[in-house]
PDB file of C-alpha atoms and ligand atoms in Angstrom:
ATOM      1  CA  MET A   1       0.000   0.000   0.000  1.00 89.00           C
ATOM      2  CA  LEU A   2       1.234   3.492  -0.817  1.00 97.00           C
ATOM      3  CA  SER A   3       1.054   6.205   1.846  1.00 98.00           C
ATOM      4  CA  TYR A   4      -0.726   9.498   1.130  1.00 97.00           C
ATOM      5  CA  GLU A   5       2.715  11.181   1.039  1.00 98.00           C
ATOM      6  CA  SER A   6       3.896   8.740  -1.626  1.00 98.00           C
ATOM      7  CA  ILE A   7       0.767   9.288  -3.690  1.00 98.00           C
ATOM      8  CA  ASP A   8       1.279  13.064  -3.463  1.00 98.00           C
ATOM      9  CA  LEU A   9       4.874  12.631  -4.588  1.00 98.00           C
ATOM     10  CA  TYR A  10       3.752  10.513  -7.547  1.00 98.00           C
ATOM     11  CA  ARG A  11       1.183  13.143  -8.565  1.00 98.00           C
ATOM     12  CA  GLU A  12       3.843  15.853  -8.270  1.00 98.00           C
ATOM     13  CA  ASP A  13       6.811  14.167  -9.990  1.00 98.00           C
ATOM     14  CA  GLY A  14       5.029  11.654 -12.212  1.00 98.00           C
ATOM     15  CA  PHE A  15       7.103   8.788 -10.815  1.00 99.00           C
ATOM     16  CA  LEU A  16       7.816   7.035  -7.542  1.00 98.00           C
ATOM     17  CA  PHE A  17      10.009   4.248  -6.185  1.00 98.00           C
ATOM     18  CA  ALA A  18       7.905   1.634  -4.384  1.00 98.00           C
ATOM     19  CA  ASP A  19       8.699  -1.248  -2.042  1.00 98.00           C
ATOM     20  CA  PRO A  20      11.311  -3.434  -3.867  1.00 98.00           C
ATOM     21  CA  LEU A  21      11.175  -7.152  -4.607  1.00 98.00           C
ATOM     22  CA  THR A  22      13.441  -9.503  -2.661  1.00 98.00           C
ATOM     23  CA  GLU A  23      16.784 -10.701  -3.997  1.00 98.00           C
ATOM     24  CA  LYS A  24      15.427 -14.226  -4.423  1.00 98.00           C
ATOM     25  CA  GLU A  25      12.445 -12.981  -6.416  1.00 98.00           C
ATOM     26  CA  THR A  26      14.665 -10.818  -8.614  1.00 98.00           C
ATOM     27  CA  ASP A  27      17.035 -13.752  -9.263  1.00 98.00           C
ATOM     28  CA  LEU A  28      14.086 -15.825 -10.458  1.00 98.00           C
ATOM     29  CA  LEU A  29      12.853 -13.004 -12.717  1.00 98.00           C
ATOM     30  CA  ARG A  30      16.303 -12.606 -14.273  1.00 98.00           C
ATOM     31  CA  GLU A  31      16.555 -16.339 -14.945  1.00 98.00           C
ATOM     32  CA  GLN A  32      13.076 -16.408 -16.517  1.00 98.00           C
ATOM     33  CA  ALA A  33      13.747 -13.230 -18.530  1.00 98.00           C
ATOM     34  CA  ASP A  34      16.792 -14.852 -20.115  1.00 98.00           C
ATOM     35  CA  ARG A  35      14.633 -17.855 -21.051  1.00 98.00           C
ATOM     36  CA  GLU A  36      12.116 -15.557 -22.716  1.00 98.00           C
ATOM     37  CA  PHE A  37      14.881 -13.747 -24.642  1.00 98.00           C
ATOM     38  CA  LEU A  38      15.917 -17.107 -26.141  1.00 98.00           C
ATOM     39  CA  ARG A  39      12.405 -18.100 -27.199  1.00 96.00           C
ATOM     40  CA  ASP A  40      11.577 -17.195 -30.777  1.00 94.00           C
ATOM     41  CA  SER A  41       8.161 -15.508 -30.640  1.00 95.00           C
ATOM     42  CA  PRO A  42       6.271 -12.796 -32.575  1.00 95.00           C
ATOM     43  CA  GLY A  43       6.627 -10.505 -29.539  1.00 96.00           C
ATOM     44  CA  ARG A  44      10.405 -10.678 -29.568  1.00 97.00           C
ATOM     45  CA  MET A  45      12.118  -7.604 -30.970  1.00 96.00           C
ATOM     46  CA  LEU A  46      15.730  -7.441 -32.134  1.00 96.00           C
ATOM     47  CA  GLU A  47      18.104  -4.486 -32.203  1.00 96.00           C
ATOM     48  CA  LYS A  48      19.134  -2.976 -35.552  1.00 95.00           C
ATOM     49  CA  ASP A  49      22.046  -5.430 -35.844  1.00 95.00           C
ATOM     50  CA  GLY A  50      19.445  -8.128 -36.500  1.00 95.00           C
ATOM     51  CA  PHE A  51      20.503 -10.560 -33.786  1.00 95.00           C
ATOM     52  CA  THR A  52      20.768  -8.858 -30.374  1.00 97.00           C
ATOM     53  CA  VAL A  53      17.493  -9.176 -28.451  1.00 98.00           C
ATOM     54  CA  ARG A  54      16.021  -5.747 -27.680  1.00 98.00           C
ATOM     55  CA  GLY A  55      13.010  -6.992 -25.757  1.00 97.00           C
ATOM     56  CA  VAL A  56      10.151  -9.441 -25.498  1.00 98.00           C
ATOM     57  CA  HIS A  57       6.435  -8.753 -25.128  1.00 98.00           C
ATOM     58  CA  GLY A  58       3.551 -10.655 -23.602  1.00 98.00           C
ATOM     59  CA  SER A  59       5.590 -13.028 -21.419  1.00 98.00           C
ATOM     60  CA  HIS A  60       2.948 -12.835 -18.662  1.00 98.00           C
ATOM     61  CA  VAL A  61       0.640 -14.877 -20.913  1.00 97.00           C
ATOM     62  CA  VAL A  62       3.078 -17.742 -21.572  1.00 97.00           C
ATOM     63  CA  ASN A  63       5.315 -17.860 -18.488  1.00 98.00           C
ATOM     64  CA  SER A  64       3.945 -18.743 -15.033  1.00 98.00           C
ATOM     65  CA  THR A  65       6.505 -16.602 -13.153  1.00 98.00           C
ATOM     66  CA  PHE A  66       5.502 -13.490 -15.083  1.00 98.00           C
ATOM     67  CA  ALA A  67       1.810 -14.446 -14.824  1.00 98.00           C
ATOM     68  CA  ARG A  68       2.312 -14.378 -11.069  1.00 98.00           C
ATOM     69  CA  LEU A  69       4.370 -11.181 -11.174  1.00 98.00           C
ATOM     70  CA  VAL A  70       1.496  -9.132 -12.643  1.00 98.00           C
ATOM     71  CA  ARG A  71      -0.642 -10.286  -9.658  1.00 98.00           C
ATOM     72  CA  HIS A  72       2.096  -9.540  -7.096  1.00 98.00           C
ATOM     73  CA  PRO A  73       0.832  -7.207  -4.344  1.00 98.00           C
ATOM     74  CA  LYS A  74       3.962  -5.044  -4.607  1.00 98.00           C
ATOM     75  CA  ILE A  75       3.193  -4.460  -8.296  1.00 98.00           C
ATOM     76  CA  VAL A  76      -0.554  -4.481  -8.854  1.00 98.00           C
ATOM     77  CA  THR A  77      -1.673  -2.969  -5.527  1.00 98.00           C
ATOM     78  CA  PRO A  78       0.104   0.406  -5.932  1.00 98.00           C
ATOM     79  CA  ALA A  79      -1.058   0.544  -9.571  1.00 98.00           C
ATOM     80  CA  THR A  80      -4.675  -0.091  -8.527  1.00 98.00           C
ATOM     81  CA  GLN A  81      -4.375   2.464  -5.753  1.00 98.00           C
ATOM     82  CA  LEU A  82      -3.020   5.158  -8.076  1.00 98.00           C
ATOM     83  CA  LEU A  83      -5.667   4.486 -10.708  1.00 98.00           C
ATOM     84  CA  GLY A  84      -8.520   4.207  -8.209  1.00 98.00           C
ATOM     85  CA  GLY A  85     -10.157   1.087  -9.644  1.00 97.00           C
ATOM     86  CA  PRO A  86      -9.596  -2.447 -10.974  1.00 98.00           C
ATOM     87  CA  VAL A  87      -6.906  -2.792 -13.631  1.00 98.00           C
ATOM     88  CA  TYR A  88      -5.860  -5.135 -16.424  1.00 98.00           C
ATOM     89  CA  VAL A  89      -2.514  -5.578 -18.170  1.00 98.00           C
ATOM     90  CA  HIS A  90      -2.434  -3.493 -21.340  1.00 98.00           C
ATOM     91  CA  GLN A  91       1.192  -4.339 -22.145  1.00 98.00           C
ATOM     92  CA  PHE A  92       3.998  -6.414 -20.637  1.00 98.00           C
ATOM     93  CA  LYS A  93       7.560  -6.186 -21.845  1.00 98.00           C
ATOM     94  CA  ILE A  94      11.064  -7.081 -20.782  1.00 98.00           C
ATOM     95  CA  ASN A  95      13.729  -4.843 -22.237  1.00 98.00           C
ATOM     96  CA  ALA A  96      17.146  -6.455 -22.530  1.00 98.00           C
ATOM     97  CA  LYS A  97      19.442  -3.398 -23.017  1.00 98.00           C
ATOM     98  CA  LYS A  98      22.375  -5.731 -23.577  1.00 98.00           C
ATOM     99  CA  ALA A  99      25.920  -4.816 -22.560  1.00 98.00           C
ATOM    100  CA  LEU A 100      27.469  -2.536 -25.225  1.00 98.00           C
ATOM    101  CA  THR A 101      24.772  -3.324 -27.818  1.00 97.00           C
ATOM    102  CA  GLY A 102      21.540  -2.224 -26.094  1.00 98.00           C
ATOM    103  CA  ASP A 103      20.247   0.706 -28.139  1.00 97.00           C
ATOM    104  CA  VAL A 104      18.441   3.951 -27.244  1.00 97.00           C
ATOM    105  CA  TRP A 105      14.818   4.710 -26.464  1.00 97.00           C
ATOM    106  CA  PRO A 106      14.343   8.250 -27.806  1.00 97.00           C
ATOM    107  CA  TRP A 107      12.587  10.847 -25.633  1.00 98.00           C
ATOM    108  CA  HIS A 108       8.836  10.188 -25.682  1.00 97.00           C
ATOM    109  CA  GLN A 109       5.590   9.949 -23.778  1.00 98.00           C
ATOM    110  CA  ASP A 110       3.846   6.564 -23.820  1.00 98.00           C
ATOM    111  CA  TYR A 111       0.251   7.717 -23.946  1.00 98.00           C
ATOM    112  CA  ILE A 112       0.357   9.043 -27.523  1.00 97.00           C
ATOM    113  CA  PHE A 113       1.106   5.507 -28.785  1.00 95.00           C
ATOM    114  CA  TRP A 114      -1.844   4.048 -26.876  1.00 97.00           C
ATOM    115  CA  ASN A 115      -4.209   6.899 -27.622  1.00 97.00           C
ATOM    116  CA  LEU A 116      -3.552   7.213 -31.368  1.00 94.00           C
ATOM    117  CA  GLY A 117      -2.382   3.653 -31.995  1.00 93.00           C
ATOM    118  CA  ASP A 118      -4.739   1.646 -29.792  1.00 97.00           C
ATOM    119  CA  GLY A 119      -7.770   3.889 -29.286  1.00 98.00           C
ATOM    120  CA  MET A 120      -7.226   4.344 -25.541  1.00 98.00           C
ATOM    121  CA  ARG A 121      -9.457   7.196 -24.411  1.00 98.00           C
ATOM    122  CA  ARG A 122      -7.864   8.387 -21.171  1.00 98.00           C
ATOM    123  CA  PRO A 123      -4.353   8.137 -19.692  1.00 98.00           C
ATOM    124  CA  ASP A 124      -5.726   6.073 -16.785  1.00 98.00           C
ATOM    125  CA  VAL A 125      -2.599   3.999 -16.865  1.00 98.00           C
ATOM    126  CA  VAL A 126       0.393   3.294 -14.648  1.00 98.00           C
ATOM    127  CA  ASN A 127       3.691   1.792 -15.750  1.00 98.00           C
ATOM    128  CA  VAL A 128       5.461  -0.393 -13.241  1.00 98.00           C
ATOM    129  CA  ALA A 129       9.156  -0.900 -13.986  1.00 98.00           C
ATOM    130  CA  VAL A 130      11.135  -3.636 -12.244  1.00 99.00           C
ATOM    131  CA  LEU A 131      14.913  -3.398 -12.469  1.00 99.00           C
ATOM    132  CA  LEU A 132      16.475  -6.824 -12.999  1.00 99.00           C
ATOM    133  CA  ASP A 133      20.048  -5.497 -12.969  1.00 98.00           C
ATOM    134  CA  GLU A 134      21.526  -2.580 -11.137  1.00 98.00           C
ATOM    135  CA  ALA A 135      20.893   0.561 -13.220  1.00 98.00           C
ATOM    136  CA  THR A 136      23.959   2.781 -13.245  1.00 98.00           C
ATOM    137  CA  ASP A 137      25.154   5.897 -15.090  1.00 98.00           C
ATOM    138  CA  LEU A 138      26.756   3.618 -17.667  1.00 98.00           C
ATOM    139  CA  ASN A 139      24.242   0.972 -18.668  1.00 98.00           C
ATOM    140  CA  GLY A 140      21.572   3.206 -20.187  1.00 98.00           C
ATOM    141  CA  PRO A 141      19.348   3.901 -17.171  1.00 98.00           C
ATOM    142  CA  LEU A 142      15.824   5.158 -17.701  1.00 98.00           C
ATOM    143  CA  LEU A 143      15.896   8.976 -17.875  1.00 98.00           C
ATOM    144  CA  VAL A 144      12.867  10.995 -16.823  1.00 98.00           C
ATOM    145  CA  LEU A 145      11.773  14.635 -16.735  1.00 98.00           C
ATOM    146  CA  PRO A 146      10.171  15.081 -13.300  1.00 98.00           C
ATOM    147  CA  GLY A 147       6.810  16.839 -13.477  1.00 98.00           C
ATOM    148  CA  SER A 148       6.599  16.626 -17.288  1.00 98.00           C
ATOM    149  CA  HIS A 149       3.370  14.579 -17.052  1.00 98.00           C
ATOM    150  CA  LYS A 150       1.642  17.810 -16.041  1.00 98.00           C
ATOM    151  CA  CYS A 151       2.158  19.150 -19.581  1.00 98.00           C
ATOM    152  CA  GLY A 152      -0.497  16.691 -20.798  1.00 97.00           C
ATOM    153  CA  SER A 153      -0.150  14.965 -24.148  1.00 97.00           C
ATOM    154  CA  LEU A 154       2.494  16.925 -26.045  1.00 97.00           C
ATOM    155  CA  GLU A 155       2.039  17.669 -29.706  1.00 94.00           C
ATOM    156  CA  VAL A 156       4.590  15.578 -31.538  1.00 93.00           C
ATOM    157  CA  ALA A 157       4.705  15.118 -35.307  1.00 86.00           C
ATOM    158  CA  ARG A 158       4.479  11.516 -36.486  1.00 85.00           C
ATOM    159  CA  ARG A 159       7.624  10.408 -38.203  1.00 80.00           C
ATOM    160  CA  THR A 160       6.861   8.648 -41.467  1.00 70.00           C
ATOM    161  CA  THR A 161       7.689   4.978 -41.498  1.00 66.00           C
ATOM    162  CA  VAL A 162       6.908   2.025 -43.664  1.00 60.00           C
ATOM    163  CA  GLY A 163       3.197   1.223 -43.258  1.00 64.00           C
ATOM    164  CA  GLY A 164       1.522  -2.138 -43.663  1.00 66.00           C
ATOM    165  CA  ASP A 165       1.186  -5.142 -41.405  1.00 66.00           C
ATOM    166  CA  GLY A 166       4.412  -4.747 -39.475  1.00 73.00           C
ATOM    167  CA  ALA A 167       4.154  -0.961 -38.961  1.00 77.00           C
ATOM    168  CA  TRP A 168       3.886  -1.509 -35.180  1.00 80.00           C
ATOM    169  CA  ARG A 169       7.519  -2.668 -35.136  1.00 80.00           C
ATOM    170  CA  SER A 170       8.805   0.909 -35.226  1.00 78.00           C
ATOM    171  CA  ASP A 171       6.779   1.650 -32.037  1.00 79.00           C
ATOM    172  CA  ILE A 172       9.171  -0.530 -30.098  1.00 79.00           C
ATOM    173  CA  SER A 173      12.350   0.163 -32.033  1.00 79.00           C
ATOM    174  CA  ALA A 174      15.104   2.722 -31.537  1.00 79.00           C
ATOM    175  CA  ASP A 175      13.286   4.849 -34.185  1.00 82.00           C
ATOM    176  CA  LEU A 176      10.067   5.696 -32.383  1.00 90.00           C
ATOM    177  CA  VAL A 177       7.378   7.336 -34.507  1.00 89.00           C
ATOM    178  CA  TYR A 178       6.388   9.838 -31.809  1.00 94.00           C
ATOM    179  CA  ALA A 179       9.773  11.014 -30.537  1.00 95.00           C
ATOM    180  CA  ILE A 180      10.297  14.385 -28.882  1.00 97.00           C
ATOM    181  CA  ASP A 181      12.721  16.600 -30.799  1.00 96.00           C
ATOM    182  CA  ALA A 182      15.525  18.815 -29.469  1.00 96.00           C
ATOM    183  CA  PRO A 183      13.583  22.140 -29.485  1.00 97.00           C
ATOM    184  CA  LEU A 184      10.740  20.627 -27.456  1.00 97.00           C
ATOM    185  CA  LEU A 185      13.165  18.893 -25.082  1.00 98.00           C
ATOM    186  CA  SER A 186      14.995  22.167 -24.642  1.00 98.00           C
ATOM    187  CA  GLU A 187      11.709  23.896 -23.767  1.00 98.00           C
ATOM    188  CA  LEU A 188      10.801  21.165 -21.290  1.00 98.00           C
ATOM    189  CA  THR A 189      14.174  21.279 -19.552  1.00 98.00           C
ATOM    190  CA  GLU A 190      13.789  24.992 -18.828  1.00 98.00           C
ATOM    191  CA  THR A 191      11.635  24.020 -15.863  1.00 96.00           C
ATOM    192  CA  THR A 192      12.856  20.548 -14.956  1.00 97.00           C
ATOM    193  CA  LYS A 193      16.059  18.547 -14.969  1.00 97.00           C
ATOM    194  CA  VAL A 194      16.773  15.149 -16.488  1.00 98.00           C
ATOM    195  CA  THR A 195      16.885  12.545 -13.728  1.00 98.00           C
ATOM    196  CA  ALA A 196      18.444   9.100 -14.159  1.00 98.00           C
ATOM    197  CA  ILE A 197      16.600   6.214 -12.529  1.00 98.00           C
ATOM    198  CA  LYS A 198      19.394   4.320 -10.847  1.00 98.00           C
ATOM    199  CA  GLY A 199      19.073   1.600  -8.262  1.00 98.00           C
ATOM    200  CA  PRO A 200      19.748  -1.986  -7.270  1.00 98.00           C
ATOM    201  CA  PRO A 201      18.116  -5.043  -8.845  1.00 98.00           C
ATOM    202  CA  GLY A 202      14.579  -5.523  -7.550  1.00 98.00           C
ATOM    203  CA  SER A 203      13.830  -1.775  -7.471  1.00 98.00           C
ATOM    204  CA  ILE A 204      10.286  -0.927  -8.485  1.00 98.00           C
ATOM    205  CA  LEU A 205       9.424   2.334 -10.200  1.00 98.00           C
ATOM    206  CA  LEU A 206       5.888   3.534 -10.897  1.00 98.00           C
ATOM    207  CA  PHE A 207       5.512   6.137 -13.614  1.00 98.00           C
ATOM    208  CA  ASP A 208       2.821   8.130 -15.346  1.00 98.00           C
ATOM    209  CA  PRO A 209       1.991   7.468 -19.051  1.00 98.00           C
ATOM    210  CA  LEU A 210       2.512  11.186 -19.753  1.00 98.00           C
ATOM    211  CA  LEU A 211       5.932  11.357 -18.100  1.00 98.00           C
ATOM    212  CA  VAL A 212       8.583  12.265 -20.690  1.00 98.00           C
ATOM    213  CA  HIS A 213      11.282   9.569 -20.619  1.00 98.00           C
ATOM    214  CA  ALA A 214      14.107   7.992 -22.626  1.00 98.00           C
ATOM    215  CA  SER A 215      17.248   5.904 -22.224  1.00 98.00           C
ATOM    216  CA  GLY A 216      20.627   5.955 -23.893  1.00 98.00           C
ATOM    217  CA  VAL A 217      22.805   3.185 -25.265  1.00 98.00           C
ATOM    218  CA  ASN A 218      24.364   0.720 -22.873  1.00 98.00           C
ATOM    219  CA  MET A 219      28.050   1.669 -22.589  1.00 98.00           C
ATOM    220  CA  ALA A 220      28.759  -0.825 -19.808  1.00 98.00           C
ATOM    221  CA  PRO A 221      30.028  -4.395 -20.017  1.00 98.00           C
ATOM    222  CA  TYR A 222      26.872  -5.526 -18.198  1.00 98.00           C
ATOM    223  CA  ASP A 223      23.180  -5.634 -19.160  1.00 98.00           C
ATOM    224  CA  ARG A 224      20.348  -3.412 -17.966  1.00 98.00           C
ATOM    225  CA  ARG A 225      17.383  -5.742 -18.054  1.00 98.00           C
ATOM    226  CA  MET A 226      14.069  -4.199 -16.991  1.00 98.00           C
ATOM    227  CA  ILE A 227      10.456  -5.371 -16.898  1.00 98.00           C
ATOM    228  CA  LEU A 228       7.678  -2.913 -17.715  1.00 98.00           C
ATOM    229  CA  VAL A 229       4.102  -3.765 -16.792  1.00 98.00           C
ATOM    230  CA  THR A 230       1.478  -1.314 -18.036  1.00 98.00           C
ATOM    231  CA  TYR A 231      -1.822  -1.445 -16.177  1.00 98.00           C
ATOM    232  CA  ASN A 232      -4.915   0.227 -17.564  1.00 98.00           C
ATOM    233  CA  ARG A 233      -8.171   0.818 -15.733  1.00 98.00           C
ATOM    234  CA  VAL A 234     -10.774  -1.780 -16.634  1.00 98.00           C
ATOM    235  CA  ASP A 235     -13.285   0.975 -17.446  1.00 98.00           C
ATOM    236  CA  ASN A 236     -10.892   2.527 -19.999  1.00 98.00           C
ATOM    237  CA  PRO A 237     -10.995  -0.184 -22.695  1.00 96.00           C
ATOM    238  CA  LEU A 238      -9.457   0.309 -26.107  1.00 98.00           C
ATOM    239  CA  GLY A 239     -11.647   1.681 -28.893  1.00 97.00           C
ATOM    240  CA  GLU A 240     -11.822   0.734 -32.564  1.00 95.00           C
ATOM    241  CA  VAL A 241      -8.784   1.609 -34.675  1.00 95.00           C
ATOM    242  CA  PRO A 242      -8.113   0.954 -38.378  1.00 92.00           C
ATOM    243  CA  SER A 243      -5.189  -1.435 -37.826  1.00 90.00           C
ATOM    244  CA  PRO A 244      -5.130  -2.798 -34.272  1.00 94.00           C
ATOM    245  CA  ARG A 245      -1.656  -3.626 -33.007  1.00 94.00           C
ATOM    246  CA  PRO A 246      -0.935  -7.221 -31.977  1.00 95.00           C
ATOM    247  CA  ASP A 247      -2.353  -8.327 -28.641  1.00 95.00           C
ATOM    248  CA  PHE A 248       1.095  -8.522 -27.063  1.00 94.00           C
ATOM    249  CA  LEU A 249       1.415  -4.738 -27.527  1.00 95.00           C
ATOM    250  CA  ALA A 250      -2.156  -3.711 -26.815  1.00 97.00           C
ATOM    251  CA  ALA A 251      -4.337  -6.256 -25.034  1.00 96.00           C
ATOM    252  CA  ARG A 252      -8.042  -6.023 -25.855  1.00 97.00           C
ATOM    253  CA  ASP A 253      -9.133  -8.416 -23.114  1.00 96.00           C
ATOM    254  CA  ASN A 254      -9.777  -6.135 -20.135  1.00 97.00           C
ATOM    255  CA  THR A 255     -10.434  -8.867 -17.573  1.00 98.00           C
ATOM    256  CA  PRO A 256      -9.299  -7.459 -14.216  1.00 98.00           C
ATOM    257  CA  VAL A 257      -6.093  -8.764 -12.660  1.00 98.00           C
ATOM    258  CA  ARG A 258      -6.841 -10.841  -9.552  1.00 98.00           C
ATOM    259  CA  PRO A 259      -4.201  -9.763  -7.013  1.00 98.00           C
ATOM    260  CA  LEU A 260      -2.436 -12.418  -4.938  1.00 98.00           C
ATOM    261  CA  ASP A 261      -3.110 -12.350  -1.207  1.00 97.00           C
ATOM    262  CA  PRO A 262      -1.519  -9.428   0.642  1.00 95.00           C
ATOM    263  CA  GLY A 263       1.996 -10.409   1.683  1.00 94.00           C
ATOM    264  CA  ALA A 264       2.313 -13.098  -1.016  1.00 97.00           C
ATOM    265  CA  ASP A 265       5.474 -13.212  -3.100  1.00 97.00           C
ATOM    266  CA  LEU A 266       6.591 -14.814  -6.359  1.00 98.00           C
ATOM    267  CA  PHE A 267       6.955 -18.211  -4.717  1.00 97.00           C
ATOM    268  CA  ALA A 268       3.836 -18.632  -2.526  1.00 77.00           C
TER     269      ALA A 268
HETATM  270  C1  SIN B   1      10.256   2.447 -22.749  1.00 65.11           C
HETATM  271  O1  SIN B   1      10.225   3.652 -22.797  1.00 65.11           O
HETATM  272  O2  SIN B   1       9.232   1.804 -22.987  1.00 65.11           O
HETATM  273  C2  SIN B   1      11.506   1.688 -22.421  1.00 65.11           C
HETATM  274  C3  SIN B   1      12.588   2.465 -21.865  1.00 65.11           C
HETATM  275  C4  SIN B   1      13.762   1.653 -21.469  1.00 65.11           C
HETATM  276  O3  SIN B   1      13.720   0.413 -21.403  1.00 65.11           O
HETATM  277  O4  SIN B   1      14.791   2.260 -21.196  1.00 65.11           O
HETATM  278 MN1   MN B   2       8.088   4.389 -22.921  1.00 65.11          MN
END
């Protein structure tokens, strides 16, 4: 459960560190993440080199550890509290950010992808990030602009990409279609300062879908693996769109997550 002070801080900054997972839980998640990276699946995305894994999507549907993780009280309870009602998993991904080869995530807000791409009507969403490795200055930590969520959905021109069936691929590549450019970033940083999300494995970060964020390349000889669970309010289902993205990017089944008992962990 989040305290009132923590909730205020989240509303103010657009992000918040919550109660971390245990070392044993994080070890299990890392082991299972590596298994998912090896599994050839439609939700697996490669870096530009064509062979380094960039991330995998939808593992909570096929892997029992991740199925349990999305019901973990340390993950789903704060999300439910912040959103004020039952939630379902809109998107689940594990980003690999491999040592030396993990590529950038350009500056962006998430909501524009879900609003324009998936027909989501309101930003009634919380992202829960779980660090699987220590995030340091060197391994491409998540960068955020505190308070930027208060700017609402920023007007960002859509970069033209190849259309067709696989158009969604650029939404999760290093060439995002709705990236924030230097003039806008410069304007935003007049009132706030880029903050790197650093911390030990097991750290949990909650962040707002309108928070401006990015991450650089991994310059370290070690990975920066991170899970991102996106919860949406059950009463904010996706609307009709001309070309719906695959289910592993935008779930259309809004069955509420059934939280594990309070105090439960990944094992029992
Ligand atoms: C994201 O913005 O969805 C991912 C950022 C990261 O893994 O650094
Ligand atoms: Mn993002």
